[in-house]
PDB file of C-alpha atoms (C1' of nucleotides) in Angstrom:
ATOM      1  CA  MET A1277     -71.036-247.367  75.819  1.00 34.00           C
ATOM      2  CA  ALA A1278     -74.659-247.129  75.365  1.00 37.00           C
ATOM      3  CA  ALA A1279     -74.547-243.648  76.577  1.00 38.00           C
ATOM      4  CA  ASP A1280     -78.231-242.585  76.799  1.00 45.00           C
ATOM      5  CA  LEU A1281     -80.405-243.647  73.955  1.00 49.00           C
ATOM      6  CA  THR A1282     -83.190-242.108  75.583  1.00 63.00           C
ATOM      7  CA  GLN A1283     -85.298-240.722  73.016  1.00 73.00           C
ATOM      8  CA  LEU A1284     -87.151-237.608  73.844  1.00 84.00           C
ATOM      9  CA  CYS A1285     -90.946-237.162  73.001  1.00 89.00           C
ATOM     10  CA  PRO A1286     -91.753-235.574  70.072  1.00 91.00           C
ATOM     11  CA  ARG A1287     -94.402-233.896  71.469  1.00 94.00           C
ATOM     12  CA  PHE A1288     -92.714-232.642  74.469  1.00 95.00           C
ATOM     13  CA  GLU A1289     -89.636-231.345  71.705  1.00 93.00           C
ATOM     14  CA  LYS A1290     -92.504-229.582  69.805  1.00 94.00           C
ATOM     15  CA  ALA A1291     -94.056-227.834  72.589  1.00 96.00           C
ATOM     16  CA  ILE A1292     -90.457-226.888  73.377  1.00 96.00           C
ATOM     17  CA  GLY A1293     -89.650-225.602  69.968  1.00 95.00           C
ATOM     18  CA  LEU A1294     -92.419-223.702  70.104  1.00 96.00           C
ATOM     19  CA  LEU A1295     -92.574-222.460  74.033  1.00 97.00           C
ATOM     20  CA  SER A1296     -88.872-221.461  74.124  1.00 96.00           C
ATOM     21  CA  LYS A1297     -88.942-219.270  71.272  1.00 96.00           C
ATOM     22  CA  ARG A1298     -87.823-215.746  72.439  1.00 96.00           C
ATOM     23  CA  TRP A1299     -90.872-213.724  73.650  1.00 97.00           C
ATOM     24  CA  THR A1300     -93.508-216.433  72.953  1.00 97.00           C
ATOM     25  CA  THR A1301     -94.003-217.527  76.565  1.00 97.00           C
ATOM     26  CA  LEU A1302     -94.217-213.617  77.724  1.00 97.00           C
ATOM     27  CA  ILE A1303     -96.271-213.076  75.269  1.00 97.00           C
ATOM     28  CA  ILE A1304     -99.022-215.792  76.162  1.00 98.00           C
ATOM     29  CA  TYR A1305     -98.635-214.759  79.668  1.00 96.00           C
ATOM     30  CA  ARG A1306    -100.002-211.650  78.666  1.00 96.00           C
ATOM     31  CA  LEU A1307    -102.759-213.046  77.333  1.00 97.00           C
ATOM     32  CA  LEU A1308    -103.906-215.395  80.136  1.00 96.00           C
ATOM     33  CA  ASP A1309    -105.554-211.548  81.536  1.00 94.00           C
ATOM     34  CA  GLY A1310    -107.574-211.517  78.775  1.00 96.00           C
ATOM     35  CA  PRO A1311    -108.050-210.535  74.659  1.00 97.00           C
ATOM     36  CA  ARG A1312    -105.431-207.823  73.599  1.00 96.00           C
ATOM     37  CA  ARG A1313    -104.751-206.239  70.670  1.00 97.00           C
ATOM     38  CA  PHE A1314    -101.505-205.660  68.634  1.00 97.00           C
ATOM     39  CA  VAL A1315    -100.319-202.639  70.335  1.00 95.00           C
ATOM     40  CA  ASP A1316    -101.106-203.110  74.223  1.00 95.00           C
ATOM     41  CA  ILE A1317     -98.844-206.255  73.436  1.00 96.00           C
ATOM     42  CA  GLU A1318     -96.499-204.621  71.854  1.00 95.00           C
ATOM     43  CA  THR A1319     -96.050-201.791  74.099  1.00 92.00           C
ATOM     44  CA  SER A1320     -96.721-203.945  77.275  1.00 93.00           C
ATOM     45  CA  LEU A1321     -93.015-206.089  76.740  1.00 93.00           C
ATOM     46  CA  SER A1322     -90.274-203.479  76.024  1.00 86.00           C
ATOM     47  CA  ASN A1323     -87.728-204.459  73.218  1.00 88.00           C
ATOM     48  CA  LEU A1324     -90.378-206.516  71.863  1.00 93.00           C
ATOM     49  CA  SER A1325     -90.452-205.529  68.067  1.00 92.00           C
ATOM     50  CA  GLY A1326     -93.371-205.129  66.016  1.00 94.00           C
ATOM     51  CA  LYS A1327     -91.955-207.433  63.692  1.00 95.00           C
ATOM     52  CA  VAL A1328     -91.191-210.268  65.986  1.00 97.00           C
ATOM     53  CA  LEU A1329     -94.697-209.849  67.495  1.00 97.00           C
ATOM     54  CA  SER A1330     -96.192-210.366  64.483  1.00 97.00           C
ATOM     55  CA  GLU A1331     -93.862-213.378  63.666  1.00 97.00           C
ATOM     56  CA  ARG A1332     -94.937-215.212  67.328  1.00 98.00           C
ATOM     57  CA  LEU A1333     -98.503-214.384  67.039  1.00 98.00           C
ATOM     58  CA  LYS A1334     -98.657-216.329  63.714  1.00 97.00           C
ATOM     59  CA  GLU A1335     -96.705-219.015  64.917  1.00 97.00           C
ATOM     60  CA  LEU A1336     -98.955-219.122  67.886  1.00 98.00           C
ATOM     61  CA  GLU A1337    -102.091-218.844  65.866  1.00 97.00           C
ATOM     62  CA  GLU A1338    -100.769-221.602  63.665  1.00 96.00           C
ATOM     63  CA  ALA A1339    -100.433-224.019  66.621  1.00 97.00           C
ATOM     64  CA  GLY A1340    -103.676-223.205  67.684  1.00 97.00           C
ATOM     65  CA  VAL A1341    -102.582-221.785  70.876  1.00 98.00           C
ATOM     66  CA  VAL A1342    -103.703-218.108  69.996  1.00 98.00           C
ATOM     67  CA  LEU A1343    -106.538-216.747  68.432  1.00 98.00           C
ATOM     68  CA  ARG A1344    -107.117-213.925  66.380  1.00 97.00           C
ATOM     69  CA  THR A1345    -109.921-212.071  66.043  1.00 97.00           C
ATOM     70  CA  VAL A1346    -110.918-209.219  63.830  1.00 96.00           C
ATOM     71  CA  TYR A1347    -113.910-206.525  65.073  1.00 94.00           C
ATOM     72  CA  PRO A1348    -115.272-205.322  61.749  1.00 86.00           C
ATOM     73  CA  GLU A1349    -116.178-201.795  63.458  1.00 85.00           C
ATOM     74  CA  LYS A1350    -115.961-198.120  61.761  1.00 78.00           C
ATOM     75  CA  PRO A1351    -111.678-198.584  62.668  1.00 85.00           C
ATOM     76  CA  VAL A1352    -111.053-202.154  62.168  1.00 90.00           C
ATOM     77  CA  ARG A1353    -110.360-203.800  65.736  1.00 95.00           C
ATOM     78  CA  ILE A1354    -108.092-207.144  65.852  1.00 96.00           C
ATOM     79  CA  GLU A1355    -108.023-208.843  69.106  1.00 97.00           C
ATOM     80  CA  TYR A1356    -105.917-211.510  70.225  1.00 98.00           C
ATOM     81  CA  SER A1357    -106.903-213.924  72.856  1.00 98.00           C
ATOM     82  CA  LEU A1358    -105.761-217.626  74.113  1.00 98.00           C
ATOM     83  CA  THR A1359    -107.853-220.629  72.590  1.00 98.00           C
ATOM     84  CA  GLU A1360    -108.384-223.665  75.498  1.00 98.00           C
ATOM     85  CA  MET A1361    -104.963-225.122  74.331  1.00 98.00           C
ATOM     86  CA  GLY A1362    -103.192-221.605  75.460  1.00 98.00           C
ATOM     87  CA  ARG A1363    -105.386-221.167  78.386  1.00 98.00           C
ATOM     88  CA  ASP A1364    -104.114-224.468  79.246  1.00 98.00           C
ATOM     89  CA  LEU A1365    -100.986-223.117  79.964  1.00 98.00           C
ATOM     90  CA  ALA A1366    -101.791-221.513  83.051  1.00 98.00           C
ATOM     91  CA  PRO A1367    -100.661-224.016  85.394  1.00 97.00           C
ATOM     92  CA  LEU A1368     -97.592-223.989  83.546  1.00 97.00           C
ATOM     93  CA  MET A1369     -96.861-220.569  83.911  1.00 96.00           C
ATOM     94  CA  ASP A1370     -97.999-220.835  87.660  1.00 96.00           C
ATOM     95  CA  ASP A1371     -94.869-223.334  87.841  1.00 97.00           C
ATOM     96  CA  ILE A1372     -92.827-220.918  86.556  1.00 97.00           C
ATOM     97  CA  GLN A1373     -93.784-218.424  88.425  1.00 96.00           C
ATOM     98  CA  GLY A1374     -93.530-220.598  91.561  1.00 97.00           C
ATOM     99  CA  TRP A1375     -90.274-221.817  90.742  1.00 98.00           C
ATOM    100  CA  ALA A1376     -88.920-217.955  90.212  1.00 97.00           C
ATOM    101  CA  THR A1377     -90.255-216.759  93.515  1.00 96.00           C
ATOM    102  CA  ARG A1378     -88.672-219.524  95.318  1.00 97.00           C
ATOM    103  CA  TRP A1379     -85.245-219.195  93.835  1.00 97.00           C
ATOM    104  CA  ILE A1380     -84.689-216.445  91.409  1.00 95.00           C
ATOM    105  CA  LYS A1381     -82.882-213.815  93.176  1.00 89.00           C
ATOM    106  CA  ILE A1382     -83.223-210.101  92.377  1.00 84.00           C
ATOM    107  CA  GLU A1383     -80.175-207.859  92.721  1.00 75.00           C
ATOM    108  CA  GLN A1384     -81.235-205.350  94.630  1.00 66.00           C
ATOM    109  CA  GLU A1385     -81.213-201.490  93.580  1.00 56.00           C
ATOM    110  CA  GLN A1386     -78.798-199.483  96.016  1.00 52.00           C
ATOM    111  CA  VAL A1387     -81.207-198.369  98.978  1.00 54.00           C
TER     112      VAL A1387
ATOM    113  CA  MET B 311    -105.678-195.362  76.741  1.00 36.00           C
ATOM    114  CA  ALA B 312    -104.181-196.787  79.967  1.00 37.00           C
ATOM    115  CA  ALA B 313    -103.686-199.795  77.695  1.00 38.00           C
ATOM    116  CA  ASP B 314    -102.045-202.207  80.469  1.00 45.00           C
ATOM    117  CA  LEU B 315     -99.503-200.969  82.608  1.00 49.00           C
ATOM    118  CA  THR B 316     -98.694-204.295  84.698  1.00 64.00           C
ATOM    119  CA  GLN B 317     -95.397-205.096  85.285  1.00 73.00           C
ATOM    120  CA  LEU B 318     -94.074-208.167  85.120  1.00 84.00           C
ATOM    121  CA  CYS B 319     -92.550-209.895  88.003  1.00 90.00           C
ATOM    122  CA  PRO B 320     -89.361-209.107  87.922  1.00 92.00           C
ATOM    123  CA  ARG B 321     -88.028-212.908  88.232  1.00 94.00           C
ATOM    124  CA  PHE B 322     -90.697-214.401  86.713  1.00 95.00           C
ATOM    125  CA  GLU B 323     -89.004-212.102  83.479  1.00 94.00           C
ATOM    126  CA  LYS B 324     -85.585-213.085  84.708  1.00 95.00           C
ATOM    127  CA  ALA B 325     -86.451-216.731  84.858  1.00 97.00           C
ATOM    128  CA  ILE B 326     -88.186-216.745  81.512  1.00 97.00           C
ATOM    129  CA  GLY B 327     -85.104-215.099  80.065  1.00 95.00           C
ATOM    130  CA  LEU B 328     -82.932-218.369  81.722  1.00 96.00           C
ATOM    131  CA  LEU B 329     -85.195-221.093  80.986  1.00 97.00           C
ATOM    132  CA  SER B 330     -86.438-220.039  77.497  1.00 96.00           C
ATOM    133  CA  LYS B 331     -83.282-220.091  75.673  1.00 96.00           C
ATOM    134  CA  ARG B 332     -82.579-222.312  72.883  1.00 95.00           C
ATOM    135  CA  TRP B 333     -81.740-226.158  74.333  1.00 96.00           C
ATOM    136  CA  THR B 334     -81.811-224.832  78.035  1.00 97.00           C
ATOM    137  CA  THR B 335     -85.009-226.803  78.860  1.00 97.00           C
ATOM    138  CA  LEU B 336     -84.166-229.874  76.747  1.00 97.00           C
ATOM    139  CA  ILE B 337     -80.666-229.963  78.507  1.00 97.00           C
ATOM    140  CA  ILE B 338     -82.005-229.507  82.061  1.00 97.00           C
ATOM    141  CA  TYR B 339     -84.755-232.324  80.793  1.00 96.00           C
ATOM    142  CA  ARG B 340     -81.933-234.602  80.169  1.00 95.00           C
ATOM    143  CA  LEU B 341     -80.155-234.066  83.520  1.00 97.00           C
ATOM    144  CA  LEU B 342     -83.430-234.730  85.332  1.00 96.00           C
ATOM    145  CA  ASP B 343     -82.371-238.284  84.560  1.00 94.00           C
ATOM    146  CA  GLY B 344     -79.213-237.923  86.246  1.00 95.00           C
ATOM    147  CA  PRO B 345     -75.526-236.624  86.321  1.00 96.00           C
ATOM    148  CA  ARG B 346     -74.118-236.881  82.438  1.00 95.00           C
ATOM    149  CA  ARG B 347     -70.946-235.705  81.268  1.00 96.00           C
ATOM    150  CA  PHE B 348     -70.548-233.144  78.467  1.00 96.00           C
ATOM    151  CA  VAL B 349     -70.365-235.930  75.384  1.00 94.00           C
ATOM    152  CA  ASP B 350     -73.289-237.746  76.641  1.00 94.00           C
ATOM    153  CA  ILE B 351     -75.332-234.481  76.870  1.00 95.00           C
ATOM    154  CA  GLU B 352     -73.975-233.274  73.263  1.00 94.00           C
ATOM    155  CA  THR B 353     -74.766-236.779  71.326  1.00 90.00           C
ATOM    156  CA  SER B 354     -77.876-237.166  73.254  1.00 92.00           C
ATOM    157  CA  LEU B 355     -79.609-233.539  71.565  1.00 92.00           C
ATOM    158  CA  SER B 356     -79.248-233.757  67.890  1.00 84.00           C
ATOM    159  CA  ASN B 357     -78.176-230.520  66.476  1.00 87.00           C
ATOM    160  CA  LEU B 358     -77.174-229.405  69.836  1.00 92.00           C
ATOM    161  CA  SER B 359     -73.113-228.271  69.365  1.00 91.00           C
ATOM    162  CA  GLY B 360     -70.378-228.594  71.512  1.00 93.00           C
ATOM    163  CA  LYS B 361     -70.548-224.563  71.745  1.00 95.00           C
ATOM    164  CA  VAL B 362     -73.804-223.709  72.900  1.00 96.00           C
ATOM    165  CA  LEU B 363     -74.133-226.727  74.868  1.00 96.00           C
ATOM    166  CA  SER B 364     -70.763-225.096  76.947  1.00 96.00           C
ATOM    167  CA  GLU B 365     -72.470-221.676  76.767  1.00 96.00           C
ATOM    168  CA  ARG B 366     -75.433-223.082  78.065  1.00 97.00           C
ATOM    169  CA  LEU B 367     -73.793-225.244  80.573  1.00 97.00           C
ATOM    170  CA  LYS B 368     -71.927-222.029  82.070  1.00 97.00           C
ATOM    171  CA  GLU B 369     -75.260-220.258  81.981  1.00 97.00           C
ATOM    172  CA  LEU B 370     -76.855-223.011  84.113  1.00 97.00           C
ATOM    173  CA  GLU B 371     -74.291-223.115  86.376  1.00 97.00           C
ATOM    174  CA  GLU B 372     -73.516-219.834  86.788  1.00 95.00           C
ATOM    175  CA  ALA B 373     -77.425-219.440  87.616  1.00 96.00           C
ATOM    176  CA  GLY B 374     -77.116-222.322  90.103  1.00 97.00           C
ATOM    177  CA  VAL B 375     -79.406-224.651  88.390  1.00 98.00           C
ATOM    178  CA  VAL B 376     -76.361-227.095  87.422  1.00 98.00           C
ATOM    179  CA  LEU B 377     -73.331-228.309  89.386  1.00 97.00           C
ATOM    180  CA  ARG B 378     -70.022-229.021  87.668  1.00 96.00           C
ATOM    181  CA  THR B 379     -68.245-231.648  89.278  1.00 95.00           C
ATOM    182  CA  VAL B 380     -64.574-232.888  88.202  1.00 93.00           C
ATOM    183  CA  TYR B 381     -63.639-236.013  89.105  1.00 90.00           C
ATOM    184  CA  PRO B 382     -59.722-236.649  89.046  1.00 82.00           C
ATOM    185  CA  GLU B 383     -59.540-239.778  88.117  1.00 81.00           C
ATOM    186  CA  LYS B 384     -57.047-241.143  85.166  1.00 73.00           C
ATOM    187  CA  PRO B 385     -58.569-239.628  82.227  1.00 79.00           C
ATOM    188  CA  VAL B 386     -60.268-237.049  84.650  1.00 86.00           C
ATOM    189  CA  ARG B 387     -64.341-237.120  84.325  1.00 91.00           C
ATOM    190  CA  ILE B 388     -66.408-234.170  84.207  1.00 94.00           C
ATOM    191  CA  GLU B 389     -69.776-234.537  85.208  1.00 96.00           C
ATOM    192  CA  TYR B 390     -73.199-232.155  84.941  1.00 97.00           C
ATOM    193  CA  SER B 391     -76.118-232.538  87.466  1.00 97.00           C
ATOM    194  CA  LEU B 392     -79.048-230.578  88.392  1.00 98.00           C
ATOM    195  CA  THR B 393     -78.777-228.508  92.106  1.00 98.00           C
ATOM    196  CA  GLU B 394     -81.574-228.604  94.460  1.00 98.00           C
ATOM    197  CA  MET B 395     -82.917-225.533  92.253  1.00 98.00           C
ATOM    198  CA  GLY B 396     -82.623-227.810  89.015  1.00 98.00           C
ATOM    199  CA  ARG B 397     -84.258-230.520  90.332  1.00 98.00           C
ATOM    200  CA  ASP B 398     -86.856-228.329  91.690  1.00 98.00           C
ATOM    201  CA  LEU B 399     -88.084-227.775  87.787  1.00 98.00           C
ATOM    202  CA  ALA B 400     -88.903-231.145  87.430  1.00 98.00           C
ATOM    203  CA  PRO B 401     -92.735-230.415  88.073  1.00 97.00           C
ATOM    204  CA  LEU B 402     -92.261-228.076  85.354  1.00 97.00           C
ATOM    205  CA  MET B 403     -91.260-230.139  83.107  1.00 97.00           C
ATOM    206  CA  ASP B 404     -94.195-233.161  84.030  1.00 96.00           C
ATOM    207  CA  ASP B 405     -96.209-230.104  83.229  1.00 97.00           C
ATOM    208  CA  ILE B 406     -95.216-229.382  79.786  1.00 97.00           C
ATOM    209  CA  GLN B 407     -95.026-233.037  79.319  1.00 96.00           C
ATOM    210  CA  GLY B 408     -98.651-233.329  80.258  1.00 97.00           C
ATOM    211  CA  TRP B 409     -99.703-230.194  78.017  1.00 98.00           C
ATOM    212  CA  ALA B 410     -97.725-231.580  75.076  1.00 97.00           C
ATOM    213  CA  THR B 411     -99.327-234.731  75.032  1.00 96.00           C
ATOM    214  CA  ARG B 412    -102.662-233.204  75.434  1.00 97.00           C
ATOM    215  CA  TRP B 413    -102.473-230.913  72.886  1.00 97.00           C
ATOM    216  CA  ILE B 414     -99.182-231.201  70.706  1.00 95.00           C
ATOM    217  CA  LYS B 415    -100.032-233.401  67.554  1.00 89.00           C
ATOM    218  CA  ILE B 416     -97.435-235.301  65.601  1.00 84.00           C
ATOM    219  CA  GLU B 417     -97.858-235.886  62.107  1.00 76.00           C
ATOM    220  CA  GLN B 418     -97.784-239.511  61.168  1.00 68.00           C
ATOM    221  CA  GLU B 419     -95.066-240.849  59.143  1.00 59.00           C
ATOM    222  CA  GLN B 420     -97.157-242.711  56.290  1.00 54.00           C
ATOM    223  CA  VAL B 421     -98.323-246.201  57.791  1.00 55.00           C
TER     224      VAL B 421
ATOM    225  C1'  DG C1247     -41.591-241.548  71.681  1.00 63.61           C
ATOM    226  C1'  DT C1248     -44.799-241.326  67.542  1.00 63.61           C
ATOM    227  C1'  DG C1249     -49.188-241.658  66.222  1.00 63.61           C
ATOM    228  C1'  DC C1250     -53.615-242.575  67.412  1.00 63.61           C
ATOM    229  C1'  DG C1251     -57.775-241.974  70.094  1.00 63.61           C
ATOM    230  C1'  DT C1252     -60.935-239.575  73.575  1.00 63.61           C
ATOM    231  C1'  DA C1253     -63.064-235.907  76.813  1.00 63.61           C
ATOM    232  C1'  DA C1254     -64.225-231.033  76.854  1.00 63.61           C
ATOM    233  C1'  DA C1255     -63.682-227.318  75.377  1.00 63.61           C
ATOM    234  C1'  DT C1256     -62.551-223.275  72.464  1.00 63.61           C
ATOM    235  C1'  DT C1257     -61.783-220.575  68.086  1.00 63.61           C
ATOM    236  C1'  DA C1258     -62.572-218.776  63.481  1.00 63.61           C
ATOM    237  C1'  DC C1259     -65.899-218.360  59.830  1.00 63.61           C
ATOM    238  C1'  DT C1260     -71.184-219.094  58.406  1.00 63.61           C
ATOM    239  C1'  DT C1261     -75.662-218.733  58.521  1.00 63.61           C
ATOM    240  C1'  DT C1262     -80.070-217.289  61.408  1.00 63.61           C
ATOM    241  C1'  DA C1263     -82.752-215.138  64.281  1.00 63.61           C
ATOM    242  C1'  DT C1264     -83.624-210.785  66.400  1.00 63.61           C
ATOM    243  C1'  DG C1265     -83.374-205.895  66.892  1.00 63.61           C
ATOM    244  C1'  DT C1266     -84.218-201.032  64.946  1.00 63.61           C
ATOM    245  C1'  DA C1267     -86.098-197.631  62.267  1.00 63.61           C
ATOM    246  C1'  DA C1268     -88.734-196.123  58.216  1.00 63.61           C
ATOM    247  C1'  DC C1269     -92.869-197.015  55.477  1.00 63.61           C
ATOM    248  C1'  DC C1270     -97.873-198.109  54.141  1.00 63.61           C
ATOM    249  C1'  DG C1271    -102.739-198.559  53.955  1.00 63.61           C
ATOM    250  C1'  DA C1272    -106.853-197.928  56.121  1.00 63.61           C
ATOM    251  C1'  DG C1273    -109.797-194.937  58.869  1.00 63.61           C
ATOM    252  C1'  DT C1274    -110.495-190.844  62.016  1.00 63.61           C
ATOM    253  C1'  DA C1275    -109.957-186.753  64.122  1.00 63.61           C
ATOM    254  C1'  DT C1276    -108.492-181.669  63.250  1.00 63.61           C
TER     255       DT C1276
ATOM    256  C1'  DA D 743    -104.985-181.212  53.365  1.00 63.61           C
ATOM    257  C1'  DT D 744    -102.260-182.829  57.589  1.00 63.61           C
ATOM    258  C1'  DA D 745    -101.560-185.679  61.135  1.00 63.61           C
ATOM    259  C1'  DC D 746    -102.318-189.407  64.194  1.00 63.61           C
ATOM    260  C1'  DT D 747    -103.494-194.245  65.329  1.00 63.61           C
ATOM    261  C1'  DC D 748    -103.307-199.489  64.032  1.00 63.61           C
ATOM    262  C1'  DG D 749    -101.485-203.587  62.382  1.00 63.61           C
ATOM    263  C1'  DG D 750     -98.805-204.344  60.122  1.00 63.61           C
ATOM    264  C1'  DT D 751     -94.030-204.794  56.555  1.00 63.61           C
ATOM    265  C1'  DT D 752     -89.998-203.892  54.630  1.00 63.61           C
ATOM    266  C1'  DA D 753     -84.882-202.922  54.460  1.00 63.61           C
ATOM    267  C1'  DC D 754     -80.814-202.809  56.979  1.00 63.61           C
ATOM    268  C1'  DA D 755     -77.662-203.944  61.369  1.00 63.61           C
ATOM    269  C1'  DT D 756     -76.578-206.585  64.877  1.00 63.61           C
ATOM    270  C1'  DA D 757     -76.326-210.849  67.690  1.00 63.61           C
ATOM    271  C1'  DA D 758     -76.808-215.765  68.505  1.00 63.61           C
ATOM    272  C1'  DA D 759     -76.623-220.444  66.802  1.00 63.61           C
ATOM    273  C1'  DG D 760     -74.637-223.864  63.898  1.00 63.61           C
ATOM    274  C1'  DT D 761     -69.971-225.942  61.380  1.00 63.61           C
ATOM    275  C1'  DA D 762     -65.930-227.580  61.504  1.00 63.61           C
ATOM    276  C1'  DA D 763     -61.428-227.188  62.868  1.00 63.61           C
ATOM    277  C1'  DT D 764     -57.906-227.065  66.646  1.00 63.61           C
ATOM    278  C1'  DT D 765     -56.344-227.255  71.424  1.00 63.61           C
ATOM    279  C1'  DT D 766     -55.165-229.209  75.623  1.00 63.61           C
ATOM    280  C1'  DA D 767     -54.325-233.212  78.393  1.00 63.61           C
ATOM    281  C1'  DC D 768     -54.779-237.513  78.921  1.00 63.61           C
ATOM    282  C1'  DG D 769     -54.178-242.945  77.843  1.00 63.61           C
ATOM    283  C1'  DC D 770     -53.192-246.911  74.216  1.00 63.61           C
ATOM    284  C1'  DA D 771     -50.790-249.245  70.838  1.00 63.61           C
ATOM    285  C1'  DC D 772     -46.565-249.892  68.782  1.00 63.61           C
TER     286       DC D 772
END
DNA sequence: GTGCGTAAATTACTTTATGTAACCGAGTAT
DNA sequence: ATACTCGGTTACATAAAGTAATTTACGCAC
């Protein structure tokens, strides 16, 4: 009967809980290119609303993946960047990119 | 002004759309150990409801990641397994596991 | 055959998450 | 003063997920 009592590694579960929320991976992917401002992220990911972006950035900051830096210039500038923990996700992103390239088919627009 | 017009690779985006849905990764992770029946997956992932499992398995089958096999035995047996495309996600899972092990802290139960 | 149980779902209903759009406060430009 | 940008927040509407009961098709005990 013992179906499958293999416990999931709690760290793995927690990582998945963080990373697999909607938009999270795409936000991180954007930040791999370098620090970005709120609006830049918002406008570069279509359908991502400021509301959710704000939530995600808070979660990621809380988790230690993203760093929020305030530059006290004339009009204050706020930049979001990846911490070391965040940059360490780069190989993972490459894996997804590789897998996608190998397996994902895109339906062609009519030629 | 040109904020960041870098387009996301559509394959990458599609892959993320598939993989980052709630439960999807955990279901695939479970199937990496070998074929499983519906109830086994359901009971091994707490809080995953039959409803959503059913949806996810259909999506994954549709995407070519999961194979649904019907064994016409006395009480019919249905097994879900990974296709080659699905098994090719193993390195990604390993990377997530590695990253989680390196960075994710678990709050300790009181000793 | 009646009642009971299991596997694999599906349906109806509730709760949570996300999307949309308007609004705010600080700063700057006209 | 007016309008515009940035970095948000708020209020409301829709979509997705959770909960629980029901369904269909079996087998099993009686």
